Coordinates of C-alpha atoms in Angstrom, one line a residue:
Chain A
M835 CA 73.2 257.5 48.9
N836 CA 69.5 256.6 49.2
K837 CA 68.2 257.5 52.7
I838 CA 65.1 255.9 54.2
F839 CA 63.4 259.3 53.9
E840 CA 64.2 259.8 50.3
I841 CA 62.3 256.6 49.3
P842 CA 58.5 256.3 48.4
L843 CA 57.2 253.9 50.9
Y844 CA 53.5 254.4 50.0
P845 CA 53.3 255.7 46.5
Y846 CA 50.0 256.7 45.1
T847 CA 48.2 254.0 43.5
R848 CA 44.7 254.0 42.2
H849 CA 42.3 252.6 44.8
P850 CA 38.7 251.0 43.9
D851 CA 37.1 253.5 46.2
Q852 CA 37.8 256.1 43.7
D853 CA 35.7 254.5 40.8
A854 CA 32.9 253.5 43.1
S855 CA 29.6 254.6 41.9
S856 CA 28.5 256.1 45.5
P857 CA 31.1 257.1 48.2
V858 CA 32.3 254.3 50.1
R859 CA 32.3 254.1 53.8
R860 CA 35.1 253.3 56.0
K861 CA 35.1 252.5 59.8
V862 CA 38.0 254.7 60.8
V863 CA 40.0 257.1 58.5
I864 CA 43.1 258.8 59.7
V865 CA 44.9 262.1 58.3
G866 CA 48.5 261.8 58.4
A867 CA 50.9 259.0 58.2
G868 CA 53.5 260.3 61.1
P869 CA 54.2 258.4 64.2
V870 CA 50.8 259.2 65.9
G871 CA 48.7 258.3 62.8
L872 CA 50.7 255.2 62.3
A873 CA 50.2 254.1 66.0
A874 CA 46.6 254.6 65.6
A875 CA 46.3 252.6 62.6
I876 CA 48.3 249.7 63.9
D877 CA 46.2 249.8 67.3
L878 CA 43.0 249.6 65.4
A879 CA 44.2 247.0 63.0
Q880 CA 45.3 244.8 66.0
Q881 CA 41.7 245.3 67.4
G882 CA 40.2 244.1 64.1
I883 CA 39.0 247.6 63.0
E884 CA 39.3 249.1 59.7
A885 CA 41.6 251.9 59.4
V886 CA 42.7 253.8 56.3
I887 CA 45.5 256.4 56.6
L888 CA 45.4 259.3 54.1
D889 CA 48.5 261.0 53.6
E890 CA 49.4 263.8 51.2
N891 CA 52.9 262.4 50.8
D892 CA 54.4 258.9 50.1
R893 CA 57.6 258.6 52.5
V894 CA 58.8 259.0 56.0
S895 CA 59.5 262.6 57.2
F896 CA 62.7 264.4 56.0
G897 CA 65.2 265.1 58.7
S898 CA 65.5 263.6 62.1
R899 CA 62.9 265.6 63.7
A900 CA 61.5 264.0 66.9
I901 CA 64.8 262.0 68.3
C902 CA 63.8 261.1 71.9
F903 CA 61.4 258.3 72.4
A904 CA 60.6 257.8 76.0
K905 CA 60.1 254.6 77.8
R906 CA 56.1 254.9 77.9
T907 CA 56.3 255.3 74.1
L908 CA 58.6 252.0 73.9
E909 CA 55.9 250.0 76.2
I910 CA 53.3 251.2 73.7
S911 CA 55.3 250.3 70.8
D912 CA 55.6 246.7 72.5
R913 CA 51.9 246.7 72.7
L914 CA 51.6 247.6 68.8
G915 CA 54.4 244.7 68.3
C916 CA 57.1 246.8 67.0
G917 CA 59.2 247.7 70.0
D918 CA 62.1 245.4 69.4
P919 CA 63.3 247.0 66.1
L920 CA 63.4 250.6 67.8
V921 CA 65.2 249.8 70.7
E922 CA 67.5 247.6 68.8
K923 CA 68.4 250.5 66.4
G924 CA 68.2 253.3 69.1
V925 CA 71.0 254.9 71.1
Q926 CA 70.4 254.6 74.9
W927 CA 72.1 256.9 77.2
N928 CA 71.8 257.5 80.9
I929 CA 74.2 260.6 81.6
G930 CA 73.5 264.1 81.0
K931 CA 75.9 266.8 81.7
V932 CA 75.2 270.5 82.1
F933 CA 77.7 273.3 81.3
F934 CA 77.4 276.9 82.2
D935 CA 79.8 279.3 80.3
E936 CA 83.1 277.6 80.4
R937 CA 82.7 274.9 82.9
K938 CA 80.8 271.9 83.6
V939 CA 78.6 272.7 86.6
Y940 CA 77.3 269.0 87.0
D941 CA 76.2 265.8 85.6
F942 CA 73.4 263.4 86.1
N943 CA 72.8 259.7 85.9
L944 CA 69.1 258.9 84.6
L945 CA 70.0 255.2 85.3
P946 CA 66.5 253.8 85.6
E947 CA 65.3 251.5 88.4
G948 CA 65.9 248.0 87.6
G949 CA 63.3 245.5 86.6
H950 CA 61.8 247.3 83.6
R951 CA 61.8 245.8 80.0
R952 CA 62.5 249.1 78.7
P953 CA 65.1 251.8 79.3
A954 CA 64.3 255.5 80.3
F955 CA 64.6 256.5 76.7
I956 CA 66.4 256.1 73.3
N957 CA 67.5 258.2 70.7
L958 CA 66.3 257.5 67.2
Q959 CA 65.5 259.8 64.1
Q960 CA 61.9 260.1 63.6
Y961 CA 62.3 258.7 60.0
Y962 CA 63.4 255.3 61.7
F963 CA 60.6 255.6 64.2
E964 CA 58.1 255.9 61.3
E965 CA 59.8 253.3 58.9
Y966 CA 59.5 250.6 61.7
L967 CA 55.8 251.5 62.1
V968 CA 55.1 251.3 58.5
N969 CA 56.9 247.9 58.5
R970 CA 54.5 246.7 61.2
L971 CA 51.5 248.2 59.5
R972 CA 52.6 246.4 56.5
A973 CA 53.0 243.0 58.2
L974 CA 49.4 243.4 59.8
E975 CA 48.2 244.2 56.2
S976 CA 49.8 241.0 54.7
E977 CA 48.3 238.9 57.5
G978 CA 44.8 240.0 56.3
A979 CA 44.3 243.1 59.0
P980 CA 42.0 245.6 57.5
V981 CA 44.7 248.4 57.4
S982 CA 46.3 250.4 54.6
I983 CA 48.0 253.6 53.7
R984 CA 47.1 255.7 50.6
G985 CA 49.7 258.0 49.8
G986 CA 49.2 261.0 47.4
S987 CA 46.2 261.4 49.1
K988 CA 45.3 265.0 50.6
V989 CA 42.0 265.8 52.3
T990 CA 40.5 268.9 51.2
S991 CA 37.1 269.1 52.9
I992 CA 35.9 267.5 56.0
E993 CA 32.1 267.3 57.0
D994 CA 30.5 265.9 60.1
R995 CA 27.2 264.7 58.9
G996 CA 26.3 263.4 62.6
D997 CA 26.3 259.7 61.6
H998 CA 29.4 259.7 59.7
V999 CA 32.2 262.2 58.2
S1000 CA 32.4 262.9 54.7
L1001 CA 35.7 263.7 53.0
V1002 CA 37.1 265.0 49.7
V1003 CA 40.2 263.3 48.9
K1004 CA 42.4 265.0 46.4
T1005 CA 44.9 262.6 44.4
P1006 CA 47.1 263.3 41.3
E1007 CA 44.4 261.6 39.4
G1008 CA 41.7 263.9 40.7
A1009 CA 39.4 263.9 43.6
Y1010 CA 37.0 261.6 45.1
T1011 CA 34.7 261.5 48.0
L1012 CA 35.0 258.9 51.0
E1013 CA 33.1 258.6 54.0
A1014 CA 34.2 257.4 57.5
D1015 CA 32.3 256.4 60.6
W1016 CA 35.2 258.0 62.7
L1017 CA 38.2 260.4 61.6
I1018 CA 41.2 260.8 63.4
A1019 CA 43.3 263.9 62.6
C1020 CA 47.0 263.3 63.2
D1021 CA 48.2 265.9 60.5
G1022 CA 50.7 267.7 62.8
A1023 CA 51.1 271.2 64.1
A1024 CA 49.8 272.9 60.9
S1025 CA 46.8 270.4 60.8
P1026 CA 44.8 271.3 57.7
A1027 CA 42.3 269.3 59.1
R1028 CA 42.0 271.8 62.1
Q1029 CA 41.9 274.6 59.5
I1030 CA 39.2 273.0 57.4
L1031 CA 37.0 272.7 60.2
G1032 CA 38.0 276.4 61.5
L1033 CA 38.7 275.4 65.1
D1034 CA 41.1 277.3 67.6
F1035 CA 44.5 276.4 68.5
V1036 CA 45.6 279.1 71.0
G1037 CA 48.4 279.5 73.4
R1038 CA 51.7 281.2 73.9
V1039 CA 54.3 282.1 71.5
F1040 CA 57.8 282.1 72.4
E1041 CA 59.9 284.7 70.9
D1042 CA 63.2 282.6 70.1
N1043 CA 64.5 280.6 67.1
F1044 CA 66.5 277.4 67.4
L1045 CA 68.8 276.1 64.7
I1046 CA 68.9 272.3 64.5
A1047 CA 71.6 270.5 62.6
D1048 CA 72.1 267.0 62.2
V1049 CA 75.8 266.3 61.4
V1050 CA 77.5 262.8 60.7
M1051 CA 80.7 262.9 62.2
D1052 CA 83.1 260.5 63.8
A1053 CA 83.6 262.1 67.0
E1054 CA 85.1 261.6 70.5
F1055 CA 82.1 262.8 72.2
P1056 CA 80.5 260.1 74.6
T1057 CA 77.1 258.9 74.4
E1058 CA 75.7 261.5 76.5
R1059 CA 73.2 264.6 76.5
W1060 CA 75.1 267.7 76.8
F1061 CA 73.4 270.9 77.5
W1062 CA 75.2 274.4 77.6
F1063 CA 73.7 277.4 79.0
D1064 CA 75.6 280.7 77.8
P1065 CA 78.4 278.8 76.2
P1066 CA 81.7 280.8 74.7
F1067 CA 80.5 279.5 71.2
N1068 CA 77.0 280.6 71.4
K1069 CA 77.3 283.5 73.9
G1070 CA 74.1 284.6 75.7
Q1071 CA 72.4 281.6 74.3
S1072 CA 71.9 277.7 74.8
A1073 CA 73.3 274.7 73.1
L1074 CA 72.4 270.9 73.1
L1075 CA 74.4 268.0 71.6
H1076 CA 72.8 264.7 71.5
K1077 CA 74.0 261.2 69.8
Q1078 CA 71.6 259.5 67.3
P1079 CA 72.2 256.1 65.6
D1080 CA 74.5 255.9 62.2
G1081 CA 77.0 258.5 63.6
V1082 CA 74.4 261.5 63.5
W1083 CA 74.6 263.9 66.1
R1084 CA 71.8 266.2 66.9
I1085 CA 72.9 270.0 67.4
D1086 CA 70.8 272.4 68.6
L1087 CA 71.8 276.2 68.9
Q1088 CA 69.4 278.9 70.3
L1089 CA 69.6 282.1 68.0
G1090 CA 67.5 284.6 69.6
W1091 CA 64.5 286.5 68.2
N1092 CA 65.7 289.0 65.6
I1093 CA 67.4 286.8 63.0
D1094 CA 67.3 286.3 59.3
K1095 CA 66.3 282.6 59.1
E1096 CA 67.0 282.2 55.4
K1097 CA 70.4 283.5 55.9
E1098 CA 71.2 281.5 59.1
K1099 CA 70.2 278.3 57.4
K1100 CA 72.9 278.6 54.6
P1101 CA 75.9 276.1 55.1
E1102 CA 78.1 278.9 55.1
N1103 CA 76.8 280.4 58.2
V1104 CA 76.1 277.1 59.7
I1105 CA 79.2 275.4 59.4
P1106 CA 81.3 278.2 61.3
R1107 CA 79.0 278.0 64.3
L1108 CA 79.4 274.1 64.2
K1109 CA 83.2 274.5 64.0
A1110 CA 83.2 277.0 66.8
M1111 CA 81.5 274.4 69.1
L1112 CA 83.1 271.2 67.8
G1113 CA 86.7 272.5 67.1
E1114 CA 88.4 273.4 63.9
E1115 CA 89.8 270.0 63.5
V1116 CA 86.4 267.9 63.5
N1117 CA 85.4 266.7 60.4
F1118 CA 81.7 266.6 59.8
E1119 CA 79.1 266.5 57.3
L1120 CA 75.6 268.2 57.5
E1121 CA 72.6 265.8 57.1
W1122 CA 69.7 268.3 57.8
V1123 CA 69.5 272.0 58.9
S1124 CA 66.3 273.6 60.1
I1125 CA 65.1 276.7 62.1
Y1126 CA 62.3 276.5 64.4
T1127 CA 60.3 278.7 66.5
F1128 CA 57.9 277.2 68.8
Q1129 CA 54.5 277.8 70.8
C1130 CA 53.0 276.1 73.5
R1131 CA 49.3 275.7 72.8
R1132 CA 46.2 273.2 72.5
M1133 CA 42.9 273.2 71.1
E1134 CA 40.2 274.1 73.6
R1135 CA 38.7 270.4 72.8
F1136 CA 40.3 267.4 71.1
R1137 CA 37.0 265.7 70.2
H1138 CA 34.4 267.5 67.8
G1139 CA 31.9 265.0 67.1
R1140 CA 33.0 262.3 64.9
V1141 CA 36.4 264.0 64.3
L1142 CA 39.1 263.2 67.0
F1143 CA 42.5 265.1 67.0
A1144 CA 45.6 263.5 68.3
G1145 CA 49.0 264.5 68.5
D1146 CA 50.6 267.7 67.4
S1147 CA 47.3 268.8 65.6
A1148 CA 45.9 268.9 69.0
H1149 CA 48.5 270.2 71.0
Q1150 CA 52.2 271.7 70.6
V1151 CA 54.9 272.3 73.0
S1152 CA 58.5 273.2 73.1
P1153 CA 61.0 270.6 72.1
F1154 CA 62.7 270.6 75.5
G1155 CA 61.6 267.6 77.7
A1156 CA 60.6 265.5 74.4
R1157 CA 57.0 266.0 75.1
G1158 CA 55.7 266.0 71.3
A1159 CA 55.8 262.8 69.8
N1160 CA 55.9 260.9 73.0
S1161 CA 52.5 262.7 74.1
G1162 CA 51.1 261.8 70.7
L1163 CA 51.6 258.3 71.4
Q1164 CA 49.7 258.3 74.5
D1165 CA 47.2 260.2 72.9
T1166 CA 46.4 257.1 70.7
D1167 CA 47.0 254.6 73.4
N1168 CA 44.3 256.4 75.2
L1169 CA 41.7 256.8 72.1
V1170 CA 41.8 253.3 70.2
W1171 CA 40.4 251.1 73.0
K1172 CA 37.6 253.7 73.7
L1173 CA 36.8 253.9 69.9
K1174 CA 36.7 250.1 69.6
L1175 CA 34.2 249.9 72.5
V1176 CA 32.1 252.4 71.2
I1177 CA 32.3 251.1 67.3
D1178 CA 31.4 247.5 69.1
G1179 CA 28.5 249.2 71.0
S1180 CA 30.0 248.0 74.1
A1181 CA 30.3 251.4 75.5
P1182 CA 28.2 254.9 74.9
A1183 CA 29.7 257.5 72.6
S1184 CA 30.2 259.6 75.4
L1185 CA 33.1 257.3 76.5
L1186 CA 35.0 259.4 73.7
D1187 CA 34.5 262.7 75.7
T1188 CA 36.8 261.1 78.4
Y1189 CA 39.5 260.8 75.8
D1190 CA 39.0 264.5 75.5
V1191 CA 39.1 265.1 79.3
E1192 CA 42.0 262.9 80.0
R1193 CA 44.3 263.9 77.0
V1194 CA 43.5 267.5 77.7
Y1195 CA 44.9 267.0 81.3
G1196 CA 48.0 265.4 79.7
A1197 CA 48.6 268.4 77.3
D1198 CA 48.1 271.0 80.0
E1199 CA 50.7 269.0 82.1
N1200 CA 53.1 268.8 79.1
I1201 CA 52.6 272.5 78.4
L1202 CA 53.4 273.5 81.9
N1203 CA 56.4 271.4 82.1
S1204 CA 57.5 272.7 78.6
S1205 CA 56.7 276.5 79.4
R1206 CA 58.9 276.3 82.3
S1207 CA 61.8 274.7 80.9
T1208 CA 61.7 277.5 77.9
D1209 CA 61.5 280.1 80.6
F1210 CA 64.6 278.6 82.5
I1211 CA 66.5 278.3 79.2
T1212 CA 65.4 281.9 77.7
P1213 CA 65.2 284.1 80.8
K1214 CA 62.3 286.6 80.1
S1215 CA 63.5 289.5 82.3
E1216 CA 66.7 290.7 83.6
Q1217 CA 65.7 289.4 87.2
S1218 CA 64.6 285.8 86.0
R1219 CA 68.2 285.7 84.2
I1220 CA 70.0 286.8 87.6
F1221 CA 68.1 283.9 89.4
R1222 CA 68.9 281.3 86.5
D1223 CA 72.4 282.2 86.6
A1224 CA 72.3 281.8 90.4
V1225 CA 70.8 278.6 90.3
L1226 CA 73.5 277.5 87.7
D1227 CA 76.3 278.9 89.8
L1228 CA 74.9 277.2 93.0
S1229 CA 74.4 273.8 91.0
E1230 CA 78.2 273.5 90.8
H1231 CA 78.8 273.5 94.4
Y1232 CA 75.6 272.2 96.1
A1233 CA 73.3 269.3 95.3
F1234 CA 70.0 271.4 96.5
A1235 CA 70.2 273.5 93.5
R1236 CA 70.5 271.0 90.9
P1237 CA 66.8 269.9 90.8
L1238 CA 66.2 273.6 90.0
V1239 CA 68.3 273.6 86.7
N1240 CA 65.7 272.9 83.8
S1241 CA 67.1 272.3 80.4
G1242 CA 63.9 269.9 79.7
R1243 CA 61.9 267.9 81.9
L1244 CA 61.8 264.5 80.1
S1245 CA 58.6 263.1 79.2
M1246 CA 56.8 260.9 81.8
P1247 CA 53.4 259.4 81.1
C1248 CA 50.4 261.2 82.3
T1249 CA 48.7 259.9 85.8
Y1250 CA 44.9 260.8 85.0
D1251 CA 44.2 261.5 88.7
T1252 CA 40.7 263.1 88.1
S1253 CA 39.6 261.0 85.4
P1254 CA 35.8 260.2 85.6
L1255 CA 36.7 256.6 84.7
N1256 CA 38.8 255.9 87.9
T1257 CA 37.0 254.2 91.0
T1258 CA 38.1 255.7 94.4
D1259 CA 41.2 254.0 95.7
A1260 CA 40.4 251.3 98.1
L1261 CA 43.8 250.7 98.8
P1262 CA 45.2 254.1 99.4
D1263 CA 48.2 252.8 101.6
A1264 CA 49.6 250.8 98.5
P1265 CA 52.3 252.7 96.5
A1266 CA 51.1 255.8 95.0
R1267 CA 53.0 255.0 91.5
A1268 CA 50.3 252.5 90.8
R1269 CA 47.1 254.5 92.2
P1270 CA 44.1 254.6 90.0
G1271 CA 44.7 256.8 87.0
S1272 CA 48.3 255.6 86.8
P1273 CA 50.2 253.8 83.9
C1274 CA 51.1 250.4 85.2
P1275 CA 54.8 250.2 86.2
D1276 CA 56.6 247.1 84.6
A1277 CA 58.1 244.5 86.7
P1278 CA 59.7 241.2 85.7
V1279 CA 57.2 238.2 85.9
G1280 CA 58.9 234.7 85.4
S1281 CA 61.2 235.0 82.5
G1282 CA 59.5 238.0 81.1
F1283 CA 57.7 241.4 82.0
L1284 CA 54.4 242.1 83.6
L1285 CA 53.4 244.6 80.7
D1286 CA 53.8 242.0 78.0
Q1287 CA 51.4 239.8 80.0
L1288 CA 48.5 242.4 79.9
G1289 CA 45.7 241.8 77.6
K1290 CA 44.4 243.6 74.6
G1291 CA 41.5 244.2 76.7
F1292 CA 40.8 244.8 80.5
T1293 CA 43.0 243.0 82.7
L1294 CA 42.3 241.8 86.6
L1295 CA 45.6 241.7 88.1
V1296 CA 45.5 239.7 91.3
L1297 CA 48.4 239.4 93.5
N1298 CA 48.4 236.8 96.4
T1299 CA 44.7 236.2 96.5
D1300 CA 41.8 234.6 94.3
A1301 CA 39.5 235.8 91.7
P1302 CA 37.5 234.2 89.0
A1303 CA 39.3 233.8 85.6
A1304 CA 37.2 236.5 84.1
V1305 CA 34.5 239.2 85.0
S1306 CA 32.0 240.6 82.6
V1307 CA 29.8 243.7 82.3
G1308 CA 27.6 243.6 79.4
E1309 CA 30.0 242.7 76.4
V1310 CA 32.9 243.8 78.2
E1311 CA 35.3 241.2 79.9
A1312 CA 38.3 241.6 82.2
R1313 CA 40.7 238.7 82.3
T1314 CA 42.2 237.8 85.4
L1315 CA 46.2 237.7 85.5
S1316 CA 46.9 235.8 88.9
I1317 CA 50.5 236.0 89.9
A1318 CA 52.4 235.3 93.4
A1319 CA 53.9 238.6 93.8
T1320 CA 57.8 238.9 93.5
K1321 CA 59.9 241.2 95.0
E1322 CA 59.6 244.0 92.4
L1323 CA 56.1 243.4 92.2
A1324 CA 55.3 243.7 96.0
E1325 CA 57.5 246.9 95.8
R1326 CA 55.4 248.5 93.0
Y1327 CA 51.9 247.2 93.5
L1328 CA 51.6 246.0 97.3
G1329 CA 53.6 248.3 99.7
E1330 CA 52.4 247.2 103.2
A1331 CA 49.4 245.4 101.6
T1332 CA 49.3 241.7 101.7
S1333 CA 47.3 241.0 98.5
A1334 CA 45.9 243.2 95.8
V1335 CA 43.5 243.1 93.1
Y1336 CA 43.9 245.7 90.2
L1337 CA 41.5 246.6 87.5
I1338 CA 43.8 247.6 84.3
R1339 CA 42.5 249.4 81.3
P1340 CA 43.5 248.3 77.8
D1341 CA 45.9 251.3 77.7
Q1342 CA 47.7 249.7 80.8
H1343 CA 46.4 252.6 83.2
V1344 CA 44.9 251.6 86.4
A1345 CA 41.3 252.2 86.8
A1346 CA 40.7 250.7 90.4
R1347 CA 42.2 248.8 93.1
W1348 CA 41.3 246.8 96.2
G1349 CA 42.9 244.4 98.7
R1350 CA 40.7 241.4 97.7
Y1351 CA 38.4 240.3 94.9
D1352 CA 34.8 241.8 95.6
E1353 CA 32.5 240.9 92.6
T1354 CA 30.1 243.9 93.1
A1355 CA 33.0 246.4 93.6
V1356 CA 34.7 244.9 90.4
K1357 CA 31.8 244.9 88.1
S1358 CA 30.9 248.5 89.2
A1359 CA 34.4 249.7 88.6
L1360 CA 34.6 248.0 85.1
A1361 CA 31.2 249.7 84.1
R1362 CA 32.4 252.9 85.3
A1363 CA 35.9 252.4 83.3
C1364 CA 33.7 252.0 80.1
G1365 CA 32.1 255.0 80.7
K1366 CA 28.6 253.7 81.6
E1367 CA 28.4 255.8 84.7
L1368 CA 29.2 259.1 82.9
Chain B
M5 CA 48.9 275.6 108.4
A6 CA 51.9 277.2 107.5
N7 CA 53.4 279.8 109.9
L8 CA 55.6 282.5 108.8
I9 CA 57.4 284.2 111.5
L10 CA 57.1 288.2 111.1
T11 CA 57.9 289.2 114.6
P12 CA 61.3 289.5 115.7
N13 CA 63.2 286.3 115.8
L14 CA 66.9 287.1 115.2
P15 CA 68.9 286.7 118.6
R16 CA 71.6 289.3 117.4
A17 CA 69.6 291.0 114.9
D18 CA 72.1 294.1 114.6
D19 CA 75.2 291.7 113.9
T20 CA 73.2 289.4 111.4
Y21 CA 72.2 292.7 109.5
A22 CA 75.8 293.9 109.7
D23 CA 76.9 290.3 108.1
L24 CA 74.5 291.1 105.2
L25 CA 76.0 294.5 104.4
A26 CA 79.5 293.3 104.9
A27 CA 78.8 290.5 102.3
H28 CA 77.7 293.3 99.6
E29 CA 80.6 295.4 100.5
G30 CA 82.7 296.3 97.3
L31 CA 80.8 294.6 95.0
S32 CA 79.5 295.6 91.7
K33 CA 75.8 296.1 91.2
A34 CA 75.8 292.9 89.0
A35 CA 77.9 291.0 91.6
S36 CA 75.3 292.3 94.3
D37 CA 72.3 291.3 92.5
A38 CA 73.8 287.7 91.8
L39 CA 74.7 287.4 95.5
N40 CA 71.2 288.3 96.7
A41 CA 69.8 285.8 94.3
R42 CA 71.9 282.8 95.5
L43 CA 71.2 283.8 99.1
I44 CA 67.6 283.7 98.3
L45 CA 67.8 280.5 96.7
I46 CA 70.0 278.8 99.6
L47 CA 67.2 280.2 102.4
M48 CA 64.4 278.9 100.1
N49 CA 65.9 275.5 100.2
H50 CA 66.6 275.8 104.0
V51 CA 63.0 276.6 105.0
G52 CA 61.8 273.6 102.5
D53 CA 58.3 274.5 102.9
Q54 CA 56.3 275.7 99.9
A55 CA 53.6 277.3 102.0
I56 CA 55.9 279.4 104.2
I57 CA 57.7 280.6 101.0
R58 CA 54.3 281.7 99.4
E59 CA 53.3 283.6 102.6
A60 CA 56.9 285.0 102.7
L61 CA 56.5 286.2 98.9
K62 CA 53.2 287.7 99.8
A63 CA 54.6 289.4 102.9
A64 CA 57.7 290.8 100.7
K65 CA 55.2 292.4 98.5
L66 CA 53.7 294.5 101.2
E67 CA 50.1 294.0 99.9
N68 CA 48.7 292.8 103.3
E69 CA 47.4 294.8 106.1
S70 CA 50.5 296.3 107.7
A71 CA 51.9 294.6 110.7

């Protein structure tokens, strides 16, 4: 049985850079071939910017790890050219059930609003997510895009030299020096890059342990998210059951703080716990077992000169709410277009400081939501447990209490309300969901969808009015996408307004909006969105 | 501006207070605590105003000037 995570996908091979007489300079070097590093490399390659990924391993991650991929991540993946395989393989679900003690207290249906290309989220093992991104990267590479992965390549030294970064890369055949104009560290929560640079990573530790077991079973359970508070099979703790592709089920059992991790991980201790939950008669096979503790923390800053941190290396949250990998993808989505403009000389390097501002804002939102979920799931005092249980008891009888039940607030894309790249909303009566800073809501357009029609650069979305085909400020251009508003477009972008002009960034966030086209206003907003007025 | 009422507002104050005590009669400490928690949550939802609830939390802490 060869699982994808057992196959070397990018084995070490000797690279000419190792034999160069003087260190070779690359445009962008990315440390880490996880979901975030791969997304960054694909995004850069699509923009024609050289990207080299260094990873100390040679294969996708072991075990399912991140399994919930949110709608925004799928939309970003569409932009990266690999949304379809993710959605085809992934499990879609809408129903969530909440149990308390021995009874079901309520269920919810996350059935998303119609008129979007992608569902609210899918469940998919992280190793598949990574595999499909590697496939996309390989396809770009074979088309001649300047992108590559070097496996068996561990970064052991990082020095920011002001106009470049100098790295030492250790390989099975010895170490070599490599230079990069820019370095993106996507090397996970334990980030060796962060440690090499001696940077902070502070926050709150949660005193709790969770057992993750991935089991393969032909079970009768429906494709739903089941969450238990204080169930009979795990008294005083919580439990989660979630379906993945290939008949794999994610089971997550809270264990408490004072436990012997090595002992609890042994199959002879895991199996009775699972039997208590699933029933004695259910046959299953353990695919992966792990025990995790978690912290909610972030770096003070994500940009350090020419070194940029993205994903778990920069911020870490509890798994409740699926805000880890999903927020990491939003990081690179935010970073790559800015890096391109800076590399091309079309925007000042200070534009990269807005990556820091916007994604620190996003990280704080995720940490807040994640901490609150954790405080609900694991009450920190007797009184908070009394309130928690009161909410659960009430939720069985009254609708008002259900929004208070917090078994994880599922990842939503961040709206950059306070971003210095936004221009003051000139259409404040139009829907708030499309205000400056928002990720563009999708909508059907013709036989396709709006987000697929937004360009690689800036877009001027023109609804029910006129504008020139393109607007430029210096070398930066915004191309017009003119559409007669359909019902959904009107609901999501016009509201009471009869016409609108939206300036949309390359990461599909709204930078500015007006009722009609005004050249001076649009040019000023475009300049601002490129960081020219910072 | 939120406006938390801290002057007499219950038309039949003694009756209502008696109802509160009666609801707790015969309950264990744990059951009483749970009842109180449910009651607070129900009333909070009925008030439905974050500013008022924040004022009420402050007032309950008795940290303001005395009435």
